[in-house]
PDB file of C-alpha atoms in Angstrom:
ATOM      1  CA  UNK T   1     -11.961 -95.368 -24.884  1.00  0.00           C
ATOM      2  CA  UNK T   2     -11.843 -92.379 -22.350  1.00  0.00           C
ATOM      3  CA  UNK T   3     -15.501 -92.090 -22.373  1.00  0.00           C
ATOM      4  CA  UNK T   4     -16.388 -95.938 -21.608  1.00  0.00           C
ATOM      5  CA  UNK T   5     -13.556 -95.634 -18.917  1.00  0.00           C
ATOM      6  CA  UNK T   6     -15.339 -92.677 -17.353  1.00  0.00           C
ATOM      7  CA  UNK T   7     -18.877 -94.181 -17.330  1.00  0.00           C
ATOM      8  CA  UNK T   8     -17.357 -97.561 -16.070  1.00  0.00           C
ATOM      9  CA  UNK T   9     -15.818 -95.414 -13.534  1.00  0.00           C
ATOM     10  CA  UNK T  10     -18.664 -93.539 -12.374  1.00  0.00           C
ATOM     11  CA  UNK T  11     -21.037 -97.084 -12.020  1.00  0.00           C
ATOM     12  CA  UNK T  12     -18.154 -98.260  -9.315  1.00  0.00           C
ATOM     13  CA  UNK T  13     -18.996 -95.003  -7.750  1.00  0.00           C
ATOM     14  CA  UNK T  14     -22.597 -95.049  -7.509  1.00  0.00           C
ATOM     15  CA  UNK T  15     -22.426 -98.515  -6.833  1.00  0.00           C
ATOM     16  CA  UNK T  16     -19.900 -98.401  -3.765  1.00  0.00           C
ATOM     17  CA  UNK T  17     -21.814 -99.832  -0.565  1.00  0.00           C
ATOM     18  CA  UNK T  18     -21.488 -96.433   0.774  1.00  0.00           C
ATOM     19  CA  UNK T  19     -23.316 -93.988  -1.424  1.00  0.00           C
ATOM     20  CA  UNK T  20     -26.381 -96.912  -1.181  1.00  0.00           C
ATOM     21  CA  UNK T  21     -25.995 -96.636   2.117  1.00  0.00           C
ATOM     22  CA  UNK T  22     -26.193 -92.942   1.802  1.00  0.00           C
ATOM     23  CA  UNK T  23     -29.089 -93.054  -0.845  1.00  0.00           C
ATOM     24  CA  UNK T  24     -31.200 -95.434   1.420  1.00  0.00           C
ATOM     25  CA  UNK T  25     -30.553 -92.873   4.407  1.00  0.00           C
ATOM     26  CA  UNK T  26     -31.760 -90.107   2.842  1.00  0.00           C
ATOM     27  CA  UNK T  27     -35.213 -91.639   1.460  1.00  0.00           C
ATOM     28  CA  UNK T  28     -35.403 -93.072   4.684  1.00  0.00           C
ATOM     29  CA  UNK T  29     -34.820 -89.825   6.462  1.00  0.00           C
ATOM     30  CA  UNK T  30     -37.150 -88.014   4.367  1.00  0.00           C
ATOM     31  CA  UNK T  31     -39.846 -90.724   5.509  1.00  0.00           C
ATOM     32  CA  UNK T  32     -39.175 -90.419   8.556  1.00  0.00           C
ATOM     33  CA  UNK T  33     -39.108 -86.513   8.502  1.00  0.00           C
ATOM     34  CA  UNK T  34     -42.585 -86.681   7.284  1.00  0.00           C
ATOM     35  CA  UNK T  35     -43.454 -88.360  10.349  1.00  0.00           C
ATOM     36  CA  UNK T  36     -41.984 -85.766  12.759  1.00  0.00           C
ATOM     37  CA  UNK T  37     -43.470 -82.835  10.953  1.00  0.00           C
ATOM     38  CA  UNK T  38     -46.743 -84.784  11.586  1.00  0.00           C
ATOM     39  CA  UNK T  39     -46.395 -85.605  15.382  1.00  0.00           C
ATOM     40  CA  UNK T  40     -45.206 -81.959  15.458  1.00  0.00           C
ATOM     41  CA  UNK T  41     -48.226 -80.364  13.479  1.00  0.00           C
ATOM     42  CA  UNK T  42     -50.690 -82.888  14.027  1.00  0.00           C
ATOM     43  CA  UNK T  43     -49.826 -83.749  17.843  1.00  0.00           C
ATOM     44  CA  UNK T  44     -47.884 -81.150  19.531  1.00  0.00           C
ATOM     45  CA  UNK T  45     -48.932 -78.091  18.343  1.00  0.00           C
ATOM     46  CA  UNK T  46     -52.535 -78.217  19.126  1.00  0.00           C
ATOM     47  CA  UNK T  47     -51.130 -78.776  22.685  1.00  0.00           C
ATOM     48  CA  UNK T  48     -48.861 -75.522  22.623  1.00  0.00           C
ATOM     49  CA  UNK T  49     -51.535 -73.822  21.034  1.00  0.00           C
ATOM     50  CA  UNK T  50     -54.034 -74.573  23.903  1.00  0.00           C
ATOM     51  CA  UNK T  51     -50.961 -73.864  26.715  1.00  0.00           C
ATOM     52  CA  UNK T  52     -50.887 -70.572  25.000  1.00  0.00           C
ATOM     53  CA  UNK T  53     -54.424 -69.542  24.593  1.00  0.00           C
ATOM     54  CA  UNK T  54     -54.628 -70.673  21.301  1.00  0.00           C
ATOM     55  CA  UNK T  55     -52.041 -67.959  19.329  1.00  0.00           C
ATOM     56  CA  UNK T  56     -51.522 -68.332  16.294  1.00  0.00           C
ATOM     57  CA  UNK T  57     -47.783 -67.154  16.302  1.00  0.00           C
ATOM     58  CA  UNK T  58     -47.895 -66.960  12.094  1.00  0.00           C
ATOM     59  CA  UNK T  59     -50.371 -63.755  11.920  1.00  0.00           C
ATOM     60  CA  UNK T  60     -48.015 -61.617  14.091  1.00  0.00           C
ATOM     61  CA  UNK T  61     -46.177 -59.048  12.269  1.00  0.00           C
ATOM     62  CA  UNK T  62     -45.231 -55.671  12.031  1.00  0.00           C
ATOM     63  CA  UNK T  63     -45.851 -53.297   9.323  1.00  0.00           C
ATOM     64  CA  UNK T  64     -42.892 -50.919   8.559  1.00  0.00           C
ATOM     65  CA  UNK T  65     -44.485 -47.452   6.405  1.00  0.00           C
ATOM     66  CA  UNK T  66     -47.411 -46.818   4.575  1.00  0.00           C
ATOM     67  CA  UNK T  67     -48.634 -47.431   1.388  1.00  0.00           C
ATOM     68  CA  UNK T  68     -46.981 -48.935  -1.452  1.00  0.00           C
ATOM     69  CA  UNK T  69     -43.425 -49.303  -0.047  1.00  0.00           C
ATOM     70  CA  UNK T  70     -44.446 -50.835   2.924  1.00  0.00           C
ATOM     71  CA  UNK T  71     -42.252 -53.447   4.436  1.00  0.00           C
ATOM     72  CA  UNK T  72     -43.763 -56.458   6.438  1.00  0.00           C
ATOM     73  CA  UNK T  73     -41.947 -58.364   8.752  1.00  0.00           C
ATOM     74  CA  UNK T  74     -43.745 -61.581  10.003  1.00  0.00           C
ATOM     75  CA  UNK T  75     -41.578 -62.153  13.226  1.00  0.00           C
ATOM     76  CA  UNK T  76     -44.816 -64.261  13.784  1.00  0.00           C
ATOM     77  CA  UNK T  77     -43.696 -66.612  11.068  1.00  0.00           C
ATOM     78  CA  UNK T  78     -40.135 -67.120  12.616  1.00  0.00           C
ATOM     79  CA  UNK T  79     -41.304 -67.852  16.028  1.00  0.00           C
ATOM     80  CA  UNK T  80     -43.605 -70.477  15.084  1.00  0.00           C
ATOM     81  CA  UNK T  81     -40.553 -72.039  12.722  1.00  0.00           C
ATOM     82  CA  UNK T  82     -38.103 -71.876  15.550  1.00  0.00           C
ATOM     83  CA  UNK T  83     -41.130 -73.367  17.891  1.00  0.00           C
ATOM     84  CA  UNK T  84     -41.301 -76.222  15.438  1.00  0.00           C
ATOM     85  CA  UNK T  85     -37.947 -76.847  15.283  1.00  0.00           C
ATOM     86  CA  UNK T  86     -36.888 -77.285  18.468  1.00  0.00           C
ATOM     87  CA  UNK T  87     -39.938 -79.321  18.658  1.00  0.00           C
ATOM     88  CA  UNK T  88     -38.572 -81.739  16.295  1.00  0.00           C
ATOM     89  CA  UNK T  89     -35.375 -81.344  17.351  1.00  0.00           C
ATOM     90  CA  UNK T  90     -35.988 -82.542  20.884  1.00  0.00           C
ATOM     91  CA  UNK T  91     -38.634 -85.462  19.446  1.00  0.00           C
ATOM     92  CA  UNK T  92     -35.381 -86.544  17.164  1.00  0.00           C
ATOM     93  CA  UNK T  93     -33.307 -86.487  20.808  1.00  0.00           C
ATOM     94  CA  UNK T  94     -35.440 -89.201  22.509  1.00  0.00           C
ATOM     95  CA  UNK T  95     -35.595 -90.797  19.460  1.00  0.00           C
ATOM     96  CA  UNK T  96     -31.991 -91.608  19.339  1.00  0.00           C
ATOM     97  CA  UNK T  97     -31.487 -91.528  23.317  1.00  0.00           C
ATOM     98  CA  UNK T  98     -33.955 -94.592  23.154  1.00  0.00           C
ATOM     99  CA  UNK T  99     -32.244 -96.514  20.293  1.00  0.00           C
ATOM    100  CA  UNK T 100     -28.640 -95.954  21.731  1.00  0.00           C
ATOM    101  CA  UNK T 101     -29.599 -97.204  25.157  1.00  0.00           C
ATOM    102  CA  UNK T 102     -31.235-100.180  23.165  1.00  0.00           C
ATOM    103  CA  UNK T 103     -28.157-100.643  21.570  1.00  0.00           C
ATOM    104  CA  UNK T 104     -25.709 -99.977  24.612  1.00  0.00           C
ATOM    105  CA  UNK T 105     -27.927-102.972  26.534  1.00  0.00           C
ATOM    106  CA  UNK T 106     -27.319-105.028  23.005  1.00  0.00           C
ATOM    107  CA  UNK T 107     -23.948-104.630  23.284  1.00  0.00           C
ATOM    108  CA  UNK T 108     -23.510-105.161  27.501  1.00  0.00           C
ATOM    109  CA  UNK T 109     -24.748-108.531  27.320  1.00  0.00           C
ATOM    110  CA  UNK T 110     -22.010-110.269  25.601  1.00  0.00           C
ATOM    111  CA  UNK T 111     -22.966-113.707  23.761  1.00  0.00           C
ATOM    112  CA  UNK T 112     -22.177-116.843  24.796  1.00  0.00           C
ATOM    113  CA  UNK T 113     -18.756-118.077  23.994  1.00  0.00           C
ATOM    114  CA  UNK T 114     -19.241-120.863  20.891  1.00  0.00           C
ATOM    115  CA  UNK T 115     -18.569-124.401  21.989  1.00  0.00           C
ATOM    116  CA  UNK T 116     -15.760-125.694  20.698  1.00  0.00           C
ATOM    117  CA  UNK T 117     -16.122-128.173  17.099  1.00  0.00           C
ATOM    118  CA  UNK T 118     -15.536-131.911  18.656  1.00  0.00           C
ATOM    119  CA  UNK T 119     -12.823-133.492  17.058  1.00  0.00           C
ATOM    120  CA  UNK T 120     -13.090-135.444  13.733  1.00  0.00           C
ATOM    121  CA  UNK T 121     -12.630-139.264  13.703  1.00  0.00           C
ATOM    122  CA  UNK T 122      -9.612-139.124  12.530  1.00  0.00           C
ATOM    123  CA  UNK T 123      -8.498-136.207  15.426  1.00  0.00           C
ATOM    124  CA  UNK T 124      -9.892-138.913  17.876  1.00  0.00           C
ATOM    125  CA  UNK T 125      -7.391-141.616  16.273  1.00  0.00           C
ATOM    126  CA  UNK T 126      -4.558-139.904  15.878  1.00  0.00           C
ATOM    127  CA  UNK T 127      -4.760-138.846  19.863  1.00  0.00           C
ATOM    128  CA  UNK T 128      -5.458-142.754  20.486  1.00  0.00           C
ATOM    129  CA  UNK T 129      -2.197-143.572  18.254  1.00  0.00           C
ATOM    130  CA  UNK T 130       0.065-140.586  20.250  1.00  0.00           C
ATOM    131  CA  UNK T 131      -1.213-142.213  23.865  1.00  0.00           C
ATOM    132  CA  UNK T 132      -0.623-145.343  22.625  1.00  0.00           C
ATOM    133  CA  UNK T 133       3.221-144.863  21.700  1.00  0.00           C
ATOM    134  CA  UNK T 134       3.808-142.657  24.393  1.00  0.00           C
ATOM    135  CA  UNK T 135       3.193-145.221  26.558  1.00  0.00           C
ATOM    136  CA  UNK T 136       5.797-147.443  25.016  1.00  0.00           C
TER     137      UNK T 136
END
């Protein structure tokens, strides 16, 4: 009993309109990450690139000893991460600068107040009957 309890338990769970919600956000996001990364790699970057003489930040890097026990560390690597990311960072900022001042115009023009039903037949009678004896 326990067992059916538990799995009837976790379907309410997973199918709450929030975790959905949640689910459809993060395949969405991931979409839409793909995107960025492209605009970023595809787009951007060959711009930076040619601003900066065409470096390729990923070679740099800086050998610590000799031999063997050498360590490597590819600063070169981090700079073009850090590069991309505030790339995509600021491309995610105008993103949703642009869809809140969508929605803030959305929301500023207010819609128009909804008429008022007109009254039944038998609304329009029953006011004729009250007129009627309040005149008496």
């Amino acid at each position: 009993m326990a067992k059916s309890s538990f799995l009837q338990e976790f379907k309410d769970f997973a199918m709450r309109g929030n975790v959905m919600d949640m689910a459809v956000g993060v395949i969405i996001g991931g979409a839409f990450g793909k995107i960025v990364s492209s605009l970023v790699d595809d787009v951007l970057m060959p711009v930076v690139g040619m601003l900066t003489g065409n470096i390729d930040f990923t070679d740099l890097q800086f050998q610590i000893g000799d031999g063997e026990g050498a360590a490597v560390l590819k600063y070169g690597n981090f700079i073009q991460n850090t590069i991309d990311f505030i790339i995509v960072a600021f491309c995610i900022f105008l993103i949703i600068k642009g869809m809140n001042a969508a929605n803030r115009k959305k929301a500023a023009a207010p819609a128009p107040a909804p008429e008022p039903p007109a009254p039944s037949k038998e609304e329009v009678l029953l006011t004729e009957i009250r007129d009627l004896l309040a005149k008496k």
